[in-house]
N, CA and C of each residue as an Amber inpcrd file, in Angstrom:
protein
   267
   0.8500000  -1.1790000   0.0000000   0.0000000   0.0000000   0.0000000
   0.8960000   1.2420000   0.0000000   0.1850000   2.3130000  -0.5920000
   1.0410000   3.5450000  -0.6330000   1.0830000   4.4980000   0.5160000
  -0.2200000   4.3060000   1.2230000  -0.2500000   5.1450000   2.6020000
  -0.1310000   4.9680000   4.0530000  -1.1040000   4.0260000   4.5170000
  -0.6370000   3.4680000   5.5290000  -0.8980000   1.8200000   5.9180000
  -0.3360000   1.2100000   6.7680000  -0.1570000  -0.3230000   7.0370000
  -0.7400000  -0.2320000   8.2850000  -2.0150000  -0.9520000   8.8160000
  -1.7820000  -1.2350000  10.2880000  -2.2640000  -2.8020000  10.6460000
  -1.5770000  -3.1550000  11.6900000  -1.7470000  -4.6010000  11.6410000
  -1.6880000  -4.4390000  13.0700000  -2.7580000  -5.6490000  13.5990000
  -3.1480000  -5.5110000  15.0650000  -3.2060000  -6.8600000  15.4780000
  -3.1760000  -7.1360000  16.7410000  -3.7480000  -8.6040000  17.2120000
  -3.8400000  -8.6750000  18.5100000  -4.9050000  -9.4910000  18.7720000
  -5.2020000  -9.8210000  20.2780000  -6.0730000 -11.3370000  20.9290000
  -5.0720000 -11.2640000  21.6610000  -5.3240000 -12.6140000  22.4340000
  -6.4100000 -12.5950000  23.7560000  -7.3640000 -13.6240000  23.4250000
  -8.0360000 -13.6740000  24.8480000  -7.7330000 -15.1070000  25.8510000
  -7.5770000 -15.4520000  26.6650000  -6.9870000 -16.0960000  27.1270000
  -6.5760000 -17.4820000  26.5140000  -6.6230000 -18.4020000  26.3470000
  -5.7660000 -19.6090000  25.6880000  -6.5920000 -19.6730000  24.2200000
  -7.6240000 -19.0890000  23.5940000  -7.4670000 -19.2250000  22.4010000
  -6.9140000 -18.4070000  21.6390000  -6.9590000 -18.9960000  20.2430000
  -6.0450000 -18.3360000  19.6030000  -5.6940000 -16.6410000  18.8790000
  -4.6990000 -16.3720000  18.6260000  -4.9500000 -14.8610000  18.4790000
  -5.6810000 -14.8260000  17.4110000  -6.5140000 -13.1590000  17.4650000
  -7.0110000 -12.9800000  15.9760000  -6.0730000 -11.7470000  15.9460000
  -5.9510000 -11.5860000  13.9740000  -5.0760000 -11.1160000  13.9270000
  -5.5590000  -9.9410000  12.9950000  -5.5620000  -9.0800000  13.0770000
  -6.1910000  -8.2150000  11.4070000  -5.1050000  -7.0150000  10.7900000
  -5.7590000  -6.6890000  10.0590000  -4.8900000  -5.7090000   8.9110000
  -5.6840000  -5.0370000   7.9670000  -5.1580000  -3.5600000   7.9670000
  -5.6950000  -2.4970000   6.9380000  -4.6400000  -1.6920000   6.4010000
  -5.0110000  -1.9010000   5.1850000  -3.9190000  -1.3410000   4.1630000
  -4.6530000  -0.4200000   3.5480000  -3.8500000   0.8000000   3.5360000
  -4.4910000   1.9020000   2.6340000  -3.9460000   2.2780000   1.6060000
  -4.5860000   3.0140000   0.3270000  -3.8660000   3.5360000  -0.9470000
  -3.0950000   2.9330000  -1.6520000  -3.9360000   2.5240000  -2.5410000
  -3.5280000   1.3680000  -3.4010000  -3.0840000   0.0590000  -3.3840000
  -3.6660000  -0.3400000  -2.5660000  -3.4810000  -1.7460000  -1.7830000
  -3.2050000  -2.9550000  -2.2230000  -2.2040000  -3.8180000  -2.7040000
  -2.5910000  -4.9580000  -3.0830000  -2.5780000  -6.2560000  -2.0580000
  -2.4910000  -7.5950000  -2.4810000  -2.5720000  -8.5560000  -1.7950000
  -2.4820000  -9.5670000  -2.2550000  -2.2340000 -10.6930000  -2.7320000
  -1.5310000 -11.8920000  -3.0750000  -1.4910000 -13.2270000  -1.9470000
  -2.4270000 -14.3860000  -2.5580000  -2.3380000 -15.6580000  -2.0240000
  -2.1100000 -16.6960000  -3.0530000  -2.4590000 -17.9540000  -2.3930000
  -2.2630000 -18.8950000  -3.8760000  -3.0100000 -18.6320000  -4.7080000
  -4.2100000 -18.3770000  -4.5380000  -5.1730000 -18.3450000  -5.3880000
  -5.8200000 -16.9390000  -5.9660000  -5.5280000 -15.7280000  -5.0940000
  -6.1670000 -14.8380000  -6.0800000  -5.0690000 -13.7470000  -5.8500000
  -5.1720000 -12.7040000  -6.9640000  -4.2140000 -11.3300000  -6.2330000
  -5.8780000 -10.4030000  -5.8670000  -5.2150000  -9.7250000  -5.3980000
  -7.0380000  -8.7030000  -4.5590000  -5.8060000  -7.3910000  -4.8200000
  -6.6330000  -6.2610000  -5.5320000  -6.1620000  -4.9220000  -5.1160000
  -7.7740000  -4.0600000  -4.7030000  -7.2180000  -2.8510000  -3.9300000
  -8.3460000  -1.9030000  -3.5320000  -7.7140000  -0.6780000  -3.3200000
  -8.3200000   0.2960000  -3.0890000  -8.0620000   1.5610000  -2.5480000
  -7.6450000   1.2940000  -0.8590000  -8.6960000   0.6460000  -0.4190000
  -8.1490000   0.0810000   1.0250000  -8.4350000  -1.6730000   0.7560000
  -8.1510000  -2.6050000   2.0950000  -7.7560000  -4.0040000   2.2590000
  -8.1200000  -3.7720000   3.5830000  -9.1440000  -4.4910000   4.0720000
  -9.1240000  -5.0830000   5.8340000  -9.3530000  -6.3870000   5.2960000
  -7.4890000  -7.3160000   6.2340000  -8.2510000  -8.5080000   6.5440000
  -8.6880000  -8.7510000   8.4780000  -9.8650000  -9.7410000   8.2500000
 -10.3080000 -10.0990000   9.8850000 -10.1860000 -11.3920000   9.4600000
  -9.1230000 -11.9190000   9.6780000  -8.7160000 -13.2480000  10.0360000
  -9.6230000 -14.0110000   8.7470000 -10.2750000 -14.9490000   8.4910000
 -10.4490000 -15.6300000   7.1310000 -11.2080000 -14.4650000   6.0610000
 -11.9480000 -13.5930000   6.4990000 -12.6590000 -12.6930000   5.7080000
 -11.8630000 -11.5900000   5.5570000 -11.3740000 -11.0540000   3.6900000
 -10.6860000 -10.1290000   3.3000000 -11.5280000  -9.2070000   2.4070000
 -11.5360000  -8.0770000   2.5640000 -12.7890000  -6.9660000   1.9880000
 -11.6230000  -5.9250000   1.2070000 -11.6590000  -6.2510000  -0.1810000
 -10.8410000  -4.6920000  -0.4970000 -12.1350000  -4.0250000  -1.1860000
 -12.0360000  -2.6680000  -1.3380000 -13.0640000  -0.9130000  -0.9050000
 -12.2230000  -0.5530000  -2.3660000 -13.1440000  -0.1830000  -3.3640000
 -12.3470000   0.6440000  -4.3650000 -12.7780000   2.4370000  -3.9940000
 -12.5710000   3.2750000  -4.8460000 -12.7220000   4.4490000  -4.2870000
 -12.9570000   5.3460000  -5.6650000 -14.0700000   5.7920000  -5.5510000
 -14.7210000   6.5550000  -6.7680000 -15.1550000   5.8240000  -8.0510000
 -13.9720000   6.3470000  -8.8120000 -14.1450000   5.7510000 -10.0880000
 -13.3680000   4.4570000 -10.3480000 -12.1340000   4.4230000  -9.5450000
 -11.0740000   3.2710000  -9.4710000 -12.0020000   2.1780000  -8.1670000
 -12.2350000   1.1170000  -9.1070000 -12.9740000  -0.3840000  -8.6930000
 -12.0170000  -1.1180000  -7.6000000 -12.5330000  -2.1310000  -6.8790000
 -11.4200000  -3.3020000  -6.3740000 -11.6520000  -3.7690000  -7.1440000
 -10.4330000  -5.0000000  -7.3070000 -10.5840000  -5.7380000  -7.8960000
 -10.0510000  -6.9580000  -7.3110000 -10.6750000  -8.4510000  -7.9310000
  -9.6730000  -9.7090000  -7.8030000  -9.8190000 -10.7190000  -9.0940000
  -8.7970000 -11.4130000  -9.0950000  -8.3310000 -12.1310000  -9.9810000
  -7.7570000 -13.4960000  -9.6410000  -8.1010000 -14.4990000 -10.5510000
  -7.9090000 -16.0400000  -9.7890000  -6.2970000 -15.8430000 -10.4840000
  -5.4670000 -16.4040000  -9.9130000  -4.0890000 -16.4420000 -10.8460000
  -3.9020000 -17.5120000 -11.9610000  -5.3040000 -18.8010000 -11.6190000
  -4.9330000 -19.7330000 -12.8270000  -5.8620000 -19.6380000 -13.8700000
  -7.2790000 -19.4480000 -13.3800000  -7.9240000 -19.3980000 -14.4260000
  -8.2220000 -17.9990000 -14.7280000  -8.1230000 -17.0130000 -14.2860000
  -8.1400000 -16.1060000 -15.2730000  -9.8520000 -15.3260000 -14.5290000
 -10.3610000 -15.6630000 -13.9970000 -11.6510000 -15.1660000 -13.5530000
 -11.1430000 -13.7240000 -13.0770000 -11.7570000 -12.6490000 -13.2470000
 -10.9330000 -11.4750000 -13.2110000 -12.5880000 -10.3120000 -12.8770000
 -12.5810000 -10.1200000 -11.4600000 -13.7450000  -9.4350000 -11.1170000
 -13.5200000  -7.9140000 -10.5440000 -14.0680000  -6.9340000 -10.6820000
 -14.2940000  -5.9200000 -10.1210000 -15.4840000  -5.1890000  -9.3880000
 -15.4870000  -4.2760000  -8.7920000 -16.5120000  -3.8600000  -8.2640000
 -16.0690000  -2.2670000  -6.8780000 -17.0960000  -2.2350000  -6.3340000
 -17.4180000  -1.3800000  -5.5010000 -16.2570000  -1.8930000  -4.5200000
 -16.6080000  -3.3310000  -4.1340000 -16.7440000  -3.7720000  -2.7020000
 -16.1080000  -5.2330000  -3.0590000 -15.4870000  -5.8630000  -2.7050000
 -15.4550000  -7.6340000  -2.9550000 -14.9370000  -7.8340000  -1.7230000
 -15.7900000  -9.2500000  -1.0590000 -15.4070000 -10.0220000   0.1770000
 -14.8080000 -10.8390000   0.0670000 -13.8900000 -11.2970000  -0.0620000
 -12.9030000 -12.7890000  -0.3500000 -12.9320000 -13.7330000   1.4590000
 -14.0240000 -14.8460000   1.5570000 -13.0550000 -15.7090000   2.2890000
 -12.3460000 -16.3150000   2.2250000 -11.0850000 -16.2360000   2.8860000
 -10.0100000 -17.1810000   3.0060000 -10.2310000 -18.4500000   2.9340000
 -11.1340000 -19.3390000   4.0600000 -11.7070000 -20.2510000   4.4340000
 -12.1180000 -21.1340000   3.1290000 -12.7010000 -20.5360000   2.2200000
 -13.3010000 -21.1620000   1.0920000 -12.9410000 -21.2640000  -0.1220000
 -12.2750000 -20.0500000  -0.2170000 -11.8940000 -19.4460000  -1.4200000
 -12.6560000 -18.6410000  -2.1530000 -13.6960000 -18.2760000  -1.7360000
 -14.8280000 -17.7990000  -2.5620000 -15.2180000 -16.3020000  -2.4410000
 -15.7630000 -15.7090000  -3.1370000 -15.9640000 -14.2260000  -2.9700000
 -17.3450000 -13.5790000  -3.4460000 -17.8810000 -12.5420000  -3.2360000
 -18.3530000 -11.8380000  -3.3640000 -18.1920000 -10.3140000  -3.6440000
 -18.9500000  -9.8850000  -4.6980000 -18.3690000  -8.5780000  -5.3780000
 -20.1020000  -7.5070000  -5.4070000 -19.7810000  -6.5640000  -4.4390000
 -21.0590000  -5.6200000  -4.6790000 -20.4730000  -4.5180000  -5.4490000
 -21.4990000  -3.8130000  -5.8000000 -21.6510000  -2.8100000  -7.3760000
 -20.3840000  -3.2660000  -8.1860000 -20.9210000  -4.1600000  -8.7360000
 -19.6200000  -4.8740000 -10.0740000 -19.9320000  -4.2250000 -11.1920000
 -18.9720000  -3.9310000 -11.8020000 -19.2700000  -3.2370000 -13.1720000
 -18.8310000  -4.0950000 -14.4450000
C-alpha cells in the first residue's frame, strides 16, 4: 500500500490470536489463489474486503484461471476461497 499499514492482534486467554490488517492507498494482496487490489484491504482473520474508491474499482483475480472481477466492494473468504463482489461493473 502507498499510505498506511496497520496490523493488530489480540489474544483472549488460551485461544487463539485474531489477527487483522488495513492497508491503505492502493493496496494490493496476493495468495495462492487470487491477487485482490483496492483503494483500502481489511483482513479479519479468514474474511478479506478490499473498498475501491470513486471511479477506481477493487478488484480480484484467480491467478490460474483467469476469472478477473471488479466492483465497488469484494469479500474474499479465506476459508473457502470464494468471494463476493457488490456494485460490479
Amino acid at each position: 500500500c502507498s499510505d498506511r499499514l496497520v496490523v493488530w492482534s489480540h489474544k483472549r486467554g488460551e485461544a487463539a490470536a485474531e489477527q487483522h490488517m488495513q492497508a491503505t492507498g492502493n493496496a494490493y494482496l496476493r495468495n495462492d489463489e487470487y491477487d485482490g487490489w483496492g483503494d483500502t484491504i481489511q483482513n479479519d482473520g479468514k474474511k478479506v474486503t478490499f473498498f475501491g474508491l470513486g471511479a477506481v474499482p477493487a478488484r480480484i483475480k484467480n491467478r490460474f484461471s483467469g476469472n478477473d472481477q471488479t466492483g465497488k466492494k469484494i469479500i474474499y473468504d479465506r476459508s473457502t476461497n470464494d468471494f463476493s463482489v457488490e456494485g460490479s461493473i
